[in-house]
XYZ file of C-alpha atoms in Angstrom:
542
model
C -24.253 39.076 -10.538
C -26.281 35.914 -10.097
C -23.180 33.797 -10.867
C -21.185 35.658 -8.249
C -23.942 35.050 -5.683
C -23.991 31.326 -6.413
C -20.219 31.181 -6.234
C -20.255 32.979 -2.910
C -22.807 30.524 -1.512
C -20.689 27.633 -2.769
C -17.557 29.088 -1.202
C -19.384 29.668 2.055
C -20.623 26.071 2.146
C -17.115 24.765 1.411
C -15.671 26.996 4.109
C -18.149 25.669 6.686
C -17.372 22.088 5.663
C -13.614 22.680 5.994
C -14.103 24.081 9.495
C -16.141 21.029 10.496
C -13.795 18.480 8.896
C -10.612 19.523 10.665
C -7.993 16.930 11.489
C -8.725 17.248 15.201
C -12.426 16.584 14.632
C -11.530 13.538 12.521
C -9.014 12.082 14.992
C -11.240 12.759 18.001
C -14.179 11.090 16.229
C -12.041 8.066 15.368
C -10.804 7.842 18.949
C -14.355 7.912 20.349
C -15.535 5.265 17.876
C -12.562 3.036 18.719
C -13.904 2.688 22.265
C -17.019 1.026 20.817
C -14.879 -1.282 18.646
C -12.888 -2.323 21.715
C -16.074 -3.105 23.640
C -17.402 -5.330 20.855
C -14.082 -7.171 20.478
C -14.152 -7.980 24.185
C -17.534 -9.702 23.819
C -15.814 -12.380 21.710
C -12.123 -12.123 22.687
C -11.249 -15.413 20.988
C -12.217 -14.085 17.567
C -9.539 -12.272 15.513
C -10.154 -8.590 14.740
C -9.699 -7.546 11.092
C -9.678 -4.096 9.502
C -11.373 -3.596 6.146
C -8.912 -1.446 4.220
C -8.454 1.385 4.213
C -10.992 3.155 6.373
C -11.325 0.413 8.981
C -7.614 0.468 9.791
C -8.025 3.743 11.705
C -10.536 2.437 14.221
C -8.413 0.340 16.579
C -4.845 0.277 17.802
C -4.118 -3.377 17.026
C -5.608 -5.626 14.388
C -4.801 -9.272 13.801
C -4.957 -8.844 10.034
C -6.671 -6.894 7.256
C -9.082 -7.580 4.417
C -10.257 -5.691 1.358
C -13.967 -5.719 0.534
C -14.950 -2.801 -1.697
C -18.241 -0.974 -1.284
C -18.444 -0.514 -5.065
C -18.931 -4.293 -5.423
C -22.127 -3.880 -3.413
C -23.564 -0.747 -4.979
C -27.101 -1.091 -6.312
C -27.170 -2.505 -9.867
C -23.384 -2.880 -9.724
C -23.171 -6.021 -7.572
C -20.074 -8.078 -8.172
C -18.111 -11.035 -6.871
C -14.537 -10.039 -7.574
C -12.085 -12.881 -8.183
C -9.213 -10.389 -7.876
C -10.180 -9.815 -4.234
C -11.174 -13.246 -2.940
C -10.024 -12.595 0.651
C -9.656 -16.343 1.172
C -7.353 -15.717 4.129
C -10.380 -14.302 5.972
C -12.331 -17.523 5.435
C -9.324 -19.628 6.512
C -8.866 -17.517 9.624
C -12.566 -17.736 10.465
C -12.460 -21.486 10.016
C -9.456 -21.896 12.292
C -10.725 -19.596 15.055
C -14.457 -20.210 14.796
C -15.246 -16.822 13.260
C -13.860 -13.302 12.978
C -14.782 -9.635 13.477
C -14.413 -7.133 10.602
C -14.334 -3.389 11.272
C -15.287 -0.688 8.769
C -17.146 2.626 8.695
C -19.037 4.962 6.403
C -19.657 8.688 6.343
C -22.781 8.765 4.196
C -25.306 8.807 7.006
C -25.940 5.044 6.700
C -25.512 2.581 9.535
C -23.336 0.286 7.414
C -21.219 0.749 4.297
C -22.221 -1.233 1.210
C -19.156 -3.416 1.747
C -20.912 -4.793 4.835
C -24.528 -4.590 3.636
C -23.981 -6.465 0.380
C -20.358 -7.147 -0.687
C -19.493 -9.426 2.254
C -22.901 -11.202 2.305
C -22.437 -11.977 -1.402
C -18.910 -13.214 -0.666
C -20.028 -15.559 2.129
C -22.880 -16.934 0.031
C -20.720 -17.657 -3.029
C -18.042 -19.352 -0.907
C -20.694 -21.462 0.836
C -22.123 -22.550 -2.513
C -18.673 -23.466 -3.829
C -17.909 -25.482 -0.683
C -21.250 -27.316 -0.900
C -20.565 -28.198 -4.540
C -17.113 -29.491 -3.586
C -18.490 -31.618 -0.742
C -21.137 -33.038 -3.053
C -18.486 -34.017 -5.598
C -16.384 -35.658 -2.902
C -19.416 -37.622 -1.755
C -20.322 -38.665 -5.312
C -16.769 -39.873 -5.989
C -16.783 -41.888 -2.780
C -20.066 -43.561 -3.761
C -18.758 -44.393 -7.238
C -15.654 -45.962 -5.729
C -17.866 -48.238 -3.654
C -17.009 -46.833 -0.233
C -20.005 -47.631 1.941
C -21.003 -45.319 4.746
C -20.757 -48.172 7.216
C -17.096 -48.803 6.413
C -16.095 -45.213 5.997
C -17.441 -42.654 8.455
C -15.817 -39.800 6.521
C -18.164 -40.402 3.587
C -21.213 -40.086 5.807
C -19.828 -36.859 7.290
C -19.247 -35.438 3.827
C -22.770 -36.322 2.783
C -24.246 -34.675 5.825
C -22.119 -31.589 5.358
C -23.091 -31.181 1.697
C -26.833 -31.639 2.221
C -27.061 -29.487 5.338
C -24.628 -26.778 4.275
C -26.440 -23.424 4.376
C -26.104 -21.627 1.035
C -28.797 -19.014 1.565
C -28.136 -15.358 0.851
C -28.176 -13.595 4.226
C -28.723 -9.862 3.798
C -29.662 -7.195 6.378
C -33.344 -6.311 6.692
C -32.983 -2.900 5.043
C -32.032 -4.408 1.662
C -35.189 -4.493 -0.446
C -36.787 -7.692 -1.742
C -36.271 -6.509 -5.309
C -32.547 -6.013 -4.775
C -32.289 -9.362 -2.996
C -33.946 -11.113 -5.957
C -31.589 -9.425 -8.427
C -28.545 -10.542 -6.419
C -29.851 -14.109 -6.073
C -30.234 -14.342 -9.861
C -26.467 -13.857 -10.236
C -25.225 -16.223 -7.520
C -24.893 -19.238 -9.823
C -22.842 -17.220 -12.327
C -20.517 -15.958 -9.559
C -20.096 -19.475 -8.179
C -19.004 -20.705 -11.610
C -16.536 -17.793 -11.835
C -15.059 -18.793 -8.487
C -14.660 -22.413 -9.626
C -13.026 -21.267 -12.872
C -10.601 -18.969 -11.029
C -8.608 -21.916 -9.707
C -9.194 -21.031 -6.055
C -8.349 -23.837 -3.624
C -11.858 -24.720 -2.499
C -10.785 -28.152 -1.230
C -8.468 -26.613 1.362
C -11.146 -24.126 2.361
C -13.726 -26.898 2.747
C -11.350 -28.829 4.998
C -10.811 -25.732 7.146
C -14.432 -24.649 7.586
C -16.574 -26.923 9.764
C -19.692 -24.750 9.517
C -20.954 -22.414 6.755
C -20.094 -18.730 6.827
C -22.737 -16.216 7.825
C -22.577 -12.443 8.394
C -23.910 -10.672 11.483
C -24.249 -6.882 11.767
C -23.439 -4.702 14.785
C -23.500 -0.908 14.937
C -23.601 1.664 17.724
C -27.411 1.477 17.589
C -27.468 -2.291 18.109
C -28.914 -3.357 21.464
C -26.821 -6.088 23.127
C -27.769 -7.623 26.461
C -24.405 -8.263 28.109
C -25.741 -11.130 30.227
C -27.077 -12.902 27.127
C -24.128 -12.706 24.722
C -23.964 -16.106 22.993
C -20.704 -17.983 22.655
C -19.571 -18.107 19.048
C -19.276 -21.909 19.250
C -22.986 -22.206 20.057
C -24.061 -21.012 16.600
C -24.625 -23.508 13.789
C -22.593 -21.299 11.457
C -19.180 -19.612 11.347
C -19.896 -15.974 12.254
C -18.430 -13.083 10.288
C -19.300 -10.249 12.680
C -19.470 -6.940 10.808
C -18.892 -3.925 13.047
C -19.708 -0.481 11.693
C -17.593 1.693 13.963
C -19.228 5.104 13.552
C -22.466 6.491 14.919
C -24.783 7.052 11.960
C -26.062 10.592 11.778
C -27.276 12.834 8.992
C -26.340 16.091 10.688
C -23.372 17.647 12.457
C -23.001 16.819 16.145
C -21.180 19.216 18.424
C -19.680 17.390 21.380
C -17.992 18.968 24.361
C -15.550 17.980 27.090
C -14.350 19.922 30.119
C -11.701 21.545 27.902
C -12.773 21.481 24.242
C -15.766 21.368 21.952
C -15.532 19.509 18.656
C -17.680 18.303 15.752
C -18.267 14.562 15.519
C -17.629 13.157 12.011
C -19.258 9.873 11.078
C -16.846 7.689 9.106
C -13.985 10.114 9.712
C -11.372 7.537 8.646
C -12.650 7.539 5.061
C -10.760 9.385 2.304
C -7.671 9.938 4.455
C -5.834 11.807 1.699
C -8.183 14.758 2.139
C -7.557 15.298 5.861
C -4.782 13.140 7.403
C -1.817 15.308 6.321
C 0.389 12.204 5.800
C -0.515 10.848 9.236
C -0.978 7.060 9.152
C -3.066 4.837 11.457
C 0.139 3.459 13.025
C 1.477 6.941 13.742
C -1.866 8.057 15.127
C -2.151 5.203 17.601
C 1.485 5.563 18.654
C 0.735 9.194 19.619
C -3.023 9.084 20.216
C -2.890 10.412 23.774
C -0.754 13.435 22.812
C -2.849 14.250 19.731
C -6.209 14.045 21.477
C -5.030 16.109 24.433
C -3.388 18.730 22.217
C -6.796 20.183 21.444
C -8.122 21.731 18.204
C -5.687 24.665 18.193
C -2.452 22.692 18.545
C -3.404 19.482 16.755
C -2.266 20.541 13.261
C 1.207 21.460 14.456
C 1.418 18.299 16.541
C 0.583 16.165 13.505
C 3.160 18.002 11.387
C 5.850 17.392 14.022
C 5.025 13.677 14.314
C 5.024 13.157 10.540
C 8.313 15.033 10.118
C 10.029 13.120 12.932
C 8.903 9.840 11.382
C 10.181 10.928 7.960
C 13.572 11.866 9.397
C 13.750 8.605 11.347
C 13.051 6.558 8.226
C 15.566 8.537 6.195
C 18.283 8.099 8.811
C 17.541 4.407 9.100
C 17.917 4.048 5.364
C 21.214 5.951 5.322
C 22.858 4.479 8.391
C 21.778 0.851 8.095
C 20.953 -1.272 5.067
C 17.225 -1.873 4.783
C 17.822 -5.089 2.868
C 20.798 -7.396 3.225
C 21.592 -9.339 0.069
C 23.332 -12.673 0.429
C 26.277 -13.815 -1.720
C 25.473 -15.506 -4.994
C 24.371 -19.119 -4.673
C 24.628 -21.684 -7.451
C 21.510 -23.539 -8.416
C 21.257 -27.022 -6.945
C 18.698 -29.750 -6.509
C 17.154 -27.925 -3.586
C 16.608 -24.726 -5.544
C 13.381 -26.011 -7.016
C 10.637 -28.003 -5.346
C 10.154 -31.659 -6.023
C 7.361 -32.829 -8.293
C 5.670 -34.524 -5.355
C 4.892 -31.231 -3.658
C 3.312 -28.239 -5.341
C 5.323 -25.006 -5.097
C 2.033 -23.348 -4.177
C 1.257 -25.620 -1.235
C 0.031 -23.769 1.841
C -0.135 -25.147 5.365
C -3.433 -23.941 6.815
C -2.923 -25.664 10.145
C -0.606 -22.912 11.330
C -2.144 -19.460 11.401
C 0.174 -17.873 13.933
C 1.626 -15.543 11.311
C -1.872 -14.380 10.393
C -2.652 -13.653 14.036
C 0.250 -11.301 14.581
C -0.888 -7.723 14.990
C -1.126 -5.983 11.640
C 1.960 -3.974 10.782
C 2.069 -1.576 7.841
C 5.780 -2.300 7.509
C 5.340 -6.082 7.259
C 8.435 -7.209 5.393
C 7.325 -9.549 2.641
C 5.276 -12.534 1.569
C 6.855 -15.631 0.007
C 4.890 -17.287 -2.802
C 5.203 -20.869 -1.641
C 8.401 -22.513 -2.884
C 8.730 -20.453 -6.079
C 11.669 -18.363 -4.741
C 9.521 -15.256 -5.358
C 8.581 -12.766 -2.643
C 6.531 -9.554 -2.624
C 7.220 -6.736 -0.178
C 7.569 -3.014 0.457
C 10.657 -1.016 -0.415
C 10.653 0.454 3.095
C 10.307 -2.919 4.796
C 12.230 -3.159 8.057
C 13.654 -6.236 9.737
C 16.267 -8.752 8.675
C 15.792 -9.846 5.067
C 19.028 -11.802 4.914
C 17.305 -14.709 3.144
C 16.970 -12.637 -0.042
C 19.484 -13.107 -2.855
C 18.388 -10.356 -5.236
C 15.989 -7.417 -5.352
C 13.790 -5.929 -8.061
C 12.757 -2.501 -6.773
C 9.797 -0.889 -8.562
C 9.492 2.073 -6.189
C 10.111 5.561 -7.541
C 12.970 5.926 -5.036
C 15.962 3.662 -4.749
C 16.726 1.905 -1.466
C 19.946 1.431 0.454
C 21.182 -2.151 0.141
C 24.357 -4.034 0.938
C 25.401 -5.579 -2.350
C 28.052 -8.208 -2.762
C 26.954 -8.763 -6.352
C 26.152 -5.619 -8.405
C 23.851 -7.689 -10.634
C 21.680 -8.652 -7.657
C 19.811 -5.321 -7.551
C 17.728 -3.628 -10.240
C 15.838 -0.380 -9.771
C 12.955 0.196 -12.191
C 11.088 3.356 -11.113
C 7.457 2.669 -11.959
C 4.593 5.133 -11.656
C 1.006 4.235 -10.843
C -1.456 3.897 -13.703
C -3.228 7.095 -12.628
C -0.022 9.058 -13.242
C 1.361 7.181 -16.273
C -0.793 4.612 -18.067
C 2.219 2.917 -19.675
C 4.937 3.144 -17.007
C 4.556 -0.475 -15.889
C 4.239 -1.784 -19.436
C 7.534 -0.144 -20.426
C 9.376 -1.694 -17.466
C 8.026 -5.245 -17.639
C 10.492 -6.548 -20.297
C 13.475 -5.509 -18.148
C 11.792 -6.881 -15.021
C 11.170 -10.304 -16.581
C 14.714 -10.445 -17.989
C 16.202 -9.670 -14.544
C 13.947 -12.254 -12.889
C 14.835 -14.939 -15.430
C 18.564 -14.292 -15.030
C 18.433 -14.752 -11.266
C 15.718 -17.384 -10.871
C 17.517 -19.654 -13.365
C 20.452 -19.690 -10.914
C 18.231 -20.744 -8.030
C 18.299 -17.306 -6.365
C 15.521 -15.954 -4.172
C 14.014 -12.778 -5.620
C 12.224 -9.995 -3.741
C 9.958 -7.788 -5.872
C 9.130 -4.620 -3.972
C 7.345 -1.304 -4.432
C 6.203 1.572 -2.227
C 3.399 -0.308 -0.453
C 3.880 -3.910 -1.596
C 0.236 -4.057 -2.679
C -0.057 -2.926 -6.296
C 2.903 -2.493 -8.647
C 5.043 -5.250 -7.086
C 2.054 -7.618 -7.244
C 1.537 -6.861 -10.942
C 5.242 -7.322 -11.742
C 5.219 -10.608 -9.844
C 2.144 -11.674 -11.810
C 3.957 -11.008 -15.096
C 7.027 -12.925 -13.887
C 4.937 -15.843 -12.640
C 3.108 -16.226 -15.957
C 6.181 -15.589 -18.142
C 8.660 -17.895 -16.395
C 6.640 -20.574 -14.538
C 4.330 -23.340 -15.686
C 0.768 -23.685 -14.437
C 1.975 -25.822 -11.523
C 4.296 -23.120 -10.228
C 7.577 -24.700 -11.390
C 10.216 -22.461 -12.980
C 10.754 -23.424 -16.627
C 12.314 -20.260 -18.070
C 9.290 -19.472 -20.237
C 8.634 -22.785 -22.025
C 5.034 -23.080 -20.857
C 4.394 -19.413 -21.622
C 5.798 -19.648 -25.161
C 3.403 -22.490 -25.945
C 0.321 -20.965 -24.326
C -2.276 -18.390 -25.246
C -2.674 -16.154 -22.229
C -6.264 -15.238 -21.478
C -7.899 -13.135 -18.810
C -8.867 -16.342 -16.994
C -5.276 -17.538 -16.881
C -4.298 -14.176 -15.395
C -7.070 -14.458 -12.829
C -5.920 -17.923 -11.783
C -2.348 -16.765 -11.254
C -3.522 -13.658 -9.387
C -5.607 -15.870 -7.086
C -2.452 -17.880 -6.332
C -0.520 -14.713 -5.496
C -3.304 -13.433 -3.228
C -3.269 -16.784 -1.439
C 0.127 -15.836 0.013
C 0.235 -12.022 -0.295
C -3.037 -11.344 1.515
C -2.550 -7.565 1.332
C -2.368 -7.576 -2.474
C -4.535 -4.865 -4.024
C -3.553 -4.551 -7.703
C -5.239 -1.680 -9.516
C -7.256 -2.284 -12.647
C -5.026 0.028 -14.697
C -1.876 -1.893 -13.817
C -3.540 -5.270 -14.422
C -4.513 -4.080 -17.895
C -0.854 -3.224 -18.588
C 0.219 -6.708 -17.474
C -2.347 -8.301 -19.779
C -1.221 -6.063 -22.632
C 2.393 -7.154 -22.055
C 1.547 -10.851 -21.862
C -0.858 -10.963 -24.816
C 0.881 -8.460 -27.054
C 4.483 -9.661 -27.006
C 7.044 -12.173 -25.901
C 10.355 -11.752 -24.104
C 13.168 -13.714 -25.694
C 16.454 -14.803 -24.126
C 17.891 -11.318 -24.625
C 14.959 -9.731 -22.849
C 13.627 -8.092 -26.029
C 9.972 -8.029 -26.877
C 8.634 -9.296 -30.190
C 5.118 -9.877 -31.516
C 3.149 -12.874 -30.382
C 0.588 -15.046 -32.053
C -1.637 -14.783 -29.020
C -3.635 -11.661 -29.495
C -6.423 -10.334 -27.382
C -7.902 -7.309 -25.811
C -9.285 -6.647 -22.406
C -11.864 -4.411 -20.853
C -12.516 -3.042 -17.403
C -15.080 -5.789 -16.830
C -12.582 -8.515 -17.802
C -10.134 -7.589 -15.051
C -12.605 -6.927 -12.260
């Protein structure tokens, strides 16, 4: 009887929570919070607005780009600087534009998520320390070469930058002194990890004129509109962290002239539990209709919008090729980059592509001059500059093929569904890539979202068929190397340099490492044992 009573209380509590967390309450809360985000962005209109995936993407209609800072990397006693999520494009963008604004939210009754309280402050501090070390080395080399400050002004600038470069850990006031001390004890170790990852610190140092520093703004922050400082007036590059939601520990019932609704703090979090397949793009395309539909009609309105979008995408795939594949091209001298220019070179002076409004259907990202691209299987637009396609999505896509060997479909499941699905498909993927890349063709590797499986397949291809400089060699460098977790990290950093939306899961990265360390792919695409053994852990691939 007592068990039944407890169960009834539990069911009652769950029922109340479900009534409060309806989709209308979530969307209305997001819409109200977006007004605050818009007001803050207008205080510094020159600064690009970025969404911290995935929650932050709900809180404004148009973002310049996205980033991915995880709250788990900032949890107490679990602090981490993750070389798999360097977010270097954020630092480049901030350097070019004088700063940036990052939007996120949390539903735990806190003013800021841990991603903003600790993960991003750790990130800015480690990058600042790496840049200072680089500037110091540049200055030391210049002195050893006998370049006097009087004859070379650049040397003096470098010296000033390295000595005055702020490398302090800037945390919000609510982080305890004990936690601050524990984080500071690990900064040197994280800085060494960043240096060992192969990240291009030299390019970053050339881009940033002032050190990075986080600032925090929430709905409880008091801002005097007649005293808003210009971002150029600060002696640092501001990373303005905006927590979109109003922090509250209890339910708030809000009313309008027509409806009453429950405000949900951090409503954009955990979208799988409430969004009913609605995406941020779909929401903002129909925001007016959804908000004005009211609590009673909102569910049906969402279902109609999602179904219409599904039908539209299906018809587009049936009636028009999503990807146009060019005729076969023979390899020539232009198929591979010259030795004078690295295939992984990146021009940071042009950030116009980064400043385009974020689009979930962004076609693809080219990895320098390697002839490799990563994208989504549902990518729209004209992809006529692609020669062949490796599709890792569960569903095939409609393509116009002049060469039947130019398309390979390898349905691959996520690691949460099948822990070995990717591992089983990697030999065929590498064989297909080698066949086409050896002919100088341009290869698109795609999956459902272009963020996980396609990134991991590309990582395996890049390590298996390219040398450490990014030049295609058919596997010679790989056959003579012992692949370690650090080598994987370095290559993943290179991929993330171009595919800024890359978010490979730990389970899939472990399968890639297992493939690379546990076997080789010969000319026939068959796997055989390798001399390079090794094992990996969750900590290794963080």
